[in-house]
PDB file of C-alpha atoms in Angstrom:
ATOM      1  CA  UNK A   1      84.179  32.502 262.933  1.00  0.00           C
ATOM      2  CA  UNK A   2      80.496  31.912 262.364  1.00  0.00           C
ATOM      3  CA  UNK A   3      77.586  33.877 260.921  1.00  0.00           C
ATOM      4  CA  UNK A   4      76.375  35.160 264.293  1.00  0.00           C
ATOM      5  CA  UNK A   5      79.775  36.556 265.318  1.00  0.00           C
ATOM      6  CA  UNK A   6      80.436  38.009 261.861  1.00  0.00           C
ATOM      7  CA  UNK A   7      77.033  39.739 261.697  1.00  0.00           C
ATOM      8  CA  UNK A   8      77.502  41.211 265.177  1.00  0.00           C
ATOM      9  CA  UNK A   9      80.919  42.620 264.185  1.00  0.00           C
ATOM     10  CA  UNK A  10      79.558  43.857 260.857  1.00  0.00           C
ATOM     11  CA  UNK A  11      76.556  45.677 262.364  1.00  0.00           C
ATOM     12  CA  UNK A  12      78.177  46.971 265.549  1.00  0.00           C
ATOM     13  CA  UNK A  13      81.748  47.723 264.470  1.00  0.00           C
ATOM     14  CA  UNK A  14      82.434  47.902 260.744  1.00  0.00           C
ATOM     15  CA  UNK A  15      79.339  49.473 259.206  1.00  0.00           C
ATOM     16  CA  UNK A  16      78.883  52.250 261.791  1.00  0.00           C
ATOM     17  CA  UNK A  17      82.542  53.240 261.326  1.00  0.00           C
ATOM     18  CA  UNK A  18      82.223  53.809 257.552  1.00  0.00           C
ATOM     19  CA  UNK A  19      81.139  57.402 256.948  1.00  0.00           C
ATOM     20  CA  UNK A  20      81.062  57.441 253.152  1.00  0.00           C
ATOM     21  CA  UNK A  21      79.485  54.969 250.788  1.00  0.00           C
ATOM     22  CA  UNK A  22      82.052  52.204 250.480  1.00  0.00           C
ATOM     23  CA  UNK A  23      82.569  48.970 248.588  1.00  0.00           C
ATOM     24  CA  UNK A  24      83.003  45.974 250.872  1.00  0.00           C
ATOM     25  CA  UNK A  25      84.787  43.029 249.280  1.00  0.00           C
ATOM     26  CA  UNK A  26      83.728  39.582 250.476  1.00  0.00           C
ATOM     27  CA  UNK A  27      84.932  36.106 249.684  1.00  0.00           C
ATOM     28  CA  UNK A  28      82.636  33.094 249.772  1.00  0.00           C
ATOM     29  CA  UNK A  29      83.185  32.059 253.378  1.00  0.00           C
ATOM     30  CA  UNK A  30      80.084  30.361 254.750  1.00  0.00           C
ATOM     31  CA  UNK A  31      79.494  33.137 257.282  1.00  0.00           C
ATOM     32  CA  UNK A  32      79.374  35.691 254.416  1.00  0.00           C
ATOM     33  CA  UNK A  33      77.051  33.582 252.312  1.00  0.00           C
ATOM     34  CA  UNK A  34      73.801  32.821 254.125  1.00  0.00           C
ATOM     35  CA  UNK A  35      71.137  32.892 251.420  1.00  0.00           C
ATOM     36  CA  UNK A  36      67.775  34.511 252.135  1.00  0.00           C
ATOM     37  CA  UNK A  37      65.952  33.243 249.043  1.00  0.00           C
ATOM     38  CA  UNK A  38      66.851  29.574 249.216  1.00  0.00           C
ATOM     39  CA  UNK A  39      66.163  27.624 246.029  1.00  0.00           C
ATOM     40  CA  UNK A  40      65.235  23.930 245.748  1.00  0.00           C
ATOM     41  CA  UNK A  41      68.061  21.406 245.697  1.00  0.00           C
ATOM     42  CA  UNK A  42      68.265  17.625 245.387  1.00  0.00           C
ATOM     43  CA  UNK A  43      68.167  17.352 249.183  1.00  0.00           C
ATOM     44  CA  UNK A  44      64.708  18.952 249.347  1.00  0.00           C
ATOM     45  CA  UNK A  45      61.661  16.719 249.665  1.00  0.00           C
ATOM     46  CA  UNK A  46      59.006  16.672 246.951  1.00  0.00           C
ATOM     47  CA  UNK A  47      56.574  18.396 249.328  1.00  0.00           C
ATOM     48  CA  UNK A  48      59.055  21.157 250.094  1.00  0.00           C
ATOM     49  CA  UNK A  49      59.726  21.728 246.368  1.00  0.00           C
ATOM     50  CA  UNK A  50      55.976  21.864 245.697  1.00  0.00           C
ATOM     51  CA  UNK A  51      55.562  24.370 248.524  1.00  0.00           C
ATOM     52  CA  UNK A  52      58.335  26.546 247.032  1.00  0.00           C
ATOM     53  CA  UNK A  53      56.712  26.403 243.578  1.00  0.00           C
ATOM     54  CA  UNK A  54      53.293  27.234 245.035  1.00  0.00           C
ATOM     55  CA  UNK A  55      54.699  30.208 246.973  1.00  0.00           C
ATOM     56  CA  UNK A  56      56.203  31.487 243.705  1.00  0.00           C
ATOM     57  CA  UNK A  57      52.835  31.028 241.903  1.00  0.00           C
ATOM     58  CA  UNK A  58      54.399  28.503 239.533  1.00  0.00           C
ATOM     59  CA  UNK A  59      51.945  25.908 238.279  1.00  0.00           C
ATOM     60  CA  UNK A  60      52.975  22.275 238.118  1.00  0.00           C
ATOM     61  CA  UNK A  61      51.240  18.936 237.499  1.00  0.00           C
ATOM     62  CA  UNK A  62      49.744  17.454 240.650  1.00  0.00           C
ATOM     63  CA  UNK A  63      51.441  14.110 240.058  1.00  0.00           C
ATOM     64  CA  UNK A  64      55.020  14.819 239.152  1.00  0.00           C
ATOM     65  CA  UNK A  65      58.346  13.271 240.053  1.00  0.00           C
ATOM     66  CA  UNK A  66      61.090  15.087 241.908  1.00  0.00           C
ATOM     67  CA  UNK A  67      63.443  15.491 238.887  1.00  0.00           C
ATOM     68  CA  UNK A  68      60.687  17.241 236.905  1.00  0.00           C
ATOM     69  CA  UNK A  69      59.866  19.500 239.848  1.00  0.00           C
ATOM     70  CA  UNK A  70      63.547  20.408 240.254  1.00  0.00           C
ATOM     71  CA  UNK A  71      63.859  21.164 236.544  1.00  0.00           C
ATOM     72  CA  UNK A  72      60.810  23.417 236.762  1.00  0.00           C
ATOM     73  CA  UNK A  73      62.190  25.148 239.867  1.00  0.00           C
ATOM     74  CA  UNK A  74      65.592  25.669 238.227  1.00  0.00           C
ATOM     75  CA  UNK A  75      63.933  27.256 235.212  1.00  0.00           C
ATOM     76  CA  UNK A  76      62.470  29.853 237.610  1.00  0.00           C
ATOM     77  CA  UNK A  77      65.583  30.285 239.739  1.00  0.00           C
ATOM     78  CA  UNK A  78      66.598  33.799 240.692  1.00  0.00           C
ATOM     79  CA  UNK A  79      69.997  35.158 241.720  1.00  0.00           C
ATOM     80  CA  UNK A  80      70.898  34.495 245.332  1.00  0.00           C
ATOM     81  CA  UNK A  81      70.147  37.210 247.861  1.00  0.00           C
ATOM     82  CA  UNK A  82      72.659  37.098 250.699  1.00  0.00           C
ATOM     83  CA  UNK A  83      71.783  38.231 254.218  1.00  0.00           C
ATOM     84  CA  UNK A  84      75.118  40.038 254.603  1.00  0.00           C
ATOM     85  CA  UNK A  85      74.627  41.918 251.319  1.00  0.00           C
ATOM     86  CA  UNK A  86      71.200  43.139 252.408  1.00  0.00           C
ATOM     87  CA  UNK A  87      72.581  44.414 255.720  1.00  0.00           C
ATOM     88  CA  UNK A  88      75.465  46.196 253.974  1.00  0.00           C
ATOM     89  CA  UNK A  89      73.081  47.751 251.417  1.00  0.00           C
ATOM     90  CA  UNK A  90      70.837  48.981 254.245  1.00  0.00           C
ATOM     91  CA  UNK A  91      73.792  51.057 255.489  1.00  0.00           C
ATOM     92  CA  UNK A  92      74.249  52.578 252.015  1.00  0.00           C
ATOM     93  CA  UNK A  93      77.298  50.568 250.969  1.00  0.00           C
ATOM     94  CA  UNK A  94      77.949  48.167 248.096  1.00  0.00           C
ATOM     95  CA  UNK A  95      79.233  44.592 248.052  1.00  0.00           C
ATOM     96  CA  UNK A  96      81.742  43.060 245.678  1.00  0.00           C
ATOM     97  CA  UNK A  97      81.900  39.272 245.937  1.00  0.00           C
ATOM     98  CA  UNK A  98      85.058  37.527 244.849  1.00  0.00           C
ATOM     99  CA  UNK A  99      84.669  34.510 242.584  1.00  0.00           C
ATOM    100  CA  UNK A 100      85.009  31.159 244.354  1.00  0.00           C
ATOM    101  CA  UNK A 101      88.535  29.746 244.617  1.00  0.00           C
ATOM    102  CA  UNK A 102      90.229  32.985 243.507  1.00  0.00           C
ATOM    103  CA  UNK A 103      91.951  34.097 246.701  1.00  0.00           C
ATOM    104  CA  UNK A 104      94.627  35.800 244.574  1.00  0.00           C
ATOM    105  CA  UNK A 105      92.122  38.656 244.154  1.00  0.00           C
ATOM    106  CA  UNK A 106      91.875  39.168 247.906  1.00  0.00           C
ATOM    107  CA  UNK A 107      94.638  41.343 249.391  1.00  0.00           C
ATOM    108  CA  UNK A 108      93.992  39.972 252.887  1.00  0.00           C
ATOM    109  CA  UNK A 109      95.487  36.665 251.732  1.00  0.00           C
ATOM    110  CA  UNK A 110      98.802  38.388 250.970  1.00  0.00           C
ATOM    111  CA  UNK A 111      98.734  40.461 254.150  1.00  0.00           C
ATOM    112  CA  UNK A 112      97.921  37.398 256.246  1.00  0.00           C
ATOM    113  CA  UNK A 113     100.873  35.623 254.626  1.00  0.00           C
ATOM    114  CA  UNK A 114     103.220  38.501 255.517  1.00  0.00           C
ATOM    115  CA  UNK A 115     102.045  38.444 259.143  1.00  0.00           C
ATOM    116  CA  UNK A 116     102.302  34.663 259.472  1.00  0.00           C
ATOM    117  CA  UNK A 117     105.773  34.625 257.929  1.00  0.00           C
ATOM    118  CA  UNK A 118     106.954  37.279 260.388  1.00  0.00           C
ATOM    119  CA  UNK A 119     105.420  35.347 263.275  1.00  0.00           C
ATOM    120  CA  UNK A 120     106.940  32.031 262.165  1.00  0.00           C
ATOM    121  CA  UNK A 121     110.377  33.617 261.826  1.00  0.00           C
ATOM    122  CA  UNK A 122     110.268  35.369 265.217  1.00  0.00           C
ATOM    123  CA  UNK A 123     108.327  33.059 267.521  1.00  0.00           C
ATOM    124  CA  UNK A 124     110.424  31.886 270.440  1.00  0.00           C
ATOM    125  CA  UNK A 125     112.937  34.749 270.452  1.00  0.00           C
ATOM    126  CA  UNK A 126     111.281  36.114 273.588  1.00  0.00           C
ATOM    127  CA  UNK A 127     110.219  32.743 274.951  1.00  0.00           C
ATOM    128  CA  UNK A 128     106.952  30.873 274.673  1.00  0.00           C
ATOM    129  CA  UNK A 129     104.921  32.410 277.468  1.00  0.00           C
ATOM    130  CA  UNK A 130     101.470  33.636 276.559  1.00  0.00           C
ATOM    131  CA  UNK A 131     102.678  37.228 276.858  1.00  0.00           C
ATOM    132  CA  UNK A 132     105.692  36.613 274.598  1.00  0.00           C
ATOM    133  CA  UNK A 133     103.590  34.866 271.960  1.00  0.00           C
ATOM    134  CA  UNK A 134     100.977  37.641 272.005  1.00  0.00           C
ATOM    135  CA  UNK A 135     103.701  40.286 271.769  1.00  0.00           C
ATOM    136  CA  UNK A 136     105.250  38.517 268.771  1.00  0.00           C
ATOM    137  CA  UNK A 137     101.845  38.234 267.118  1.00  0.00           C
ATOM    138  CA  UNK A 138     101.200  41.955 267.662  1.00  0.00           C
ATOM    139  CA  UNK A 139     104.562  42.725 266.059  1.00  0.00           C
ATOM    140  CA  UNK A 140     103.565  40.507 263.131  1.00  0.00           C
ATOM    141  CA  UNK A 141     100.288  42.396 262.720  1.00  0.00           C
ATOM    142  CA  UNK A 142     102.164  45.699 262.896  1.00  0.00           C
ATOM    143  CA  UNK A 143     104.164  44.690 259.809  1.00  0.00           C
ATOM    144  CA  UNK A 144     100.969  45.133 257.768  1.00  0.00           C
ATOM    145  CA  UNK A 145     101.349  48.893 257.456  1.00  0.00           C
ATOM    146  CA  UNK A 146      98.926  51.087 255.481  1.00  0.00           C
ATOM    147  CA  UNK A 147     101.647  51.406 252.829  1.00  0.00           C
ATOM    148  CA  UNK A 148     101.847  47.624 252.406  1.00  0.00           C
ATOM    149  CA  UNK A 149      98.047  47.395 252.227  1.00  0.00           C
ATOM    150  CA  UNK A 150      97.955  50.105 249.578  1.00  0.00           C
ATOM    151  CA  UNK A 151     100.679  48.407 247.545  1.00  0.00           C
ATOM    152  CA  UNK A 152      98.899  45.035 247.647  1.00  0.00           C
ATOM    153  CA  UNK A 153      95.518  46.579 246.799  1.00  0.00           C
ATOM    154  CA  UNK A 154      97.000  48.340 243.770  1.00  0.00           C
ATOM    155  CA  UNK A 155      98.283  44.988 242.490  1.00  0.00           C
ATOM    156  CA  UNK A 156      94.792  43.521 242.542  1.00  0.00           C
TER     157      UNK A 156
END
């Protein structure tokens, strides 16, 4: 998965299919997290930091070292604006971002585990042809019923 593929799916498939305002829960995968309002980091050059400060109308001494410029920039930092969030908001929906490294709050992790366990326990029963493997994987996906999803979501 990459940002381009995810955005295409989001704009062409998911968002048009949601008819009521919804809350979309996202983890911190890189393809969910492209930042529109990038802020200076240690990897930025002095000139790039100065350009950022100038664009924000933040005054700074002409002759200043990088650490001082970064400190000044950090004191004017604003919350990140994510490309995906802006697209979702434009369709009238809300975004809930999970905290980093807290996959236990994401029901897809449990559902994925159920499907993979089924697949691991049943692979090979019908052979290893492409058709047999795909059929077993489809059966694994079918184990994630709406009832199981609901149960896992209620536990969150």
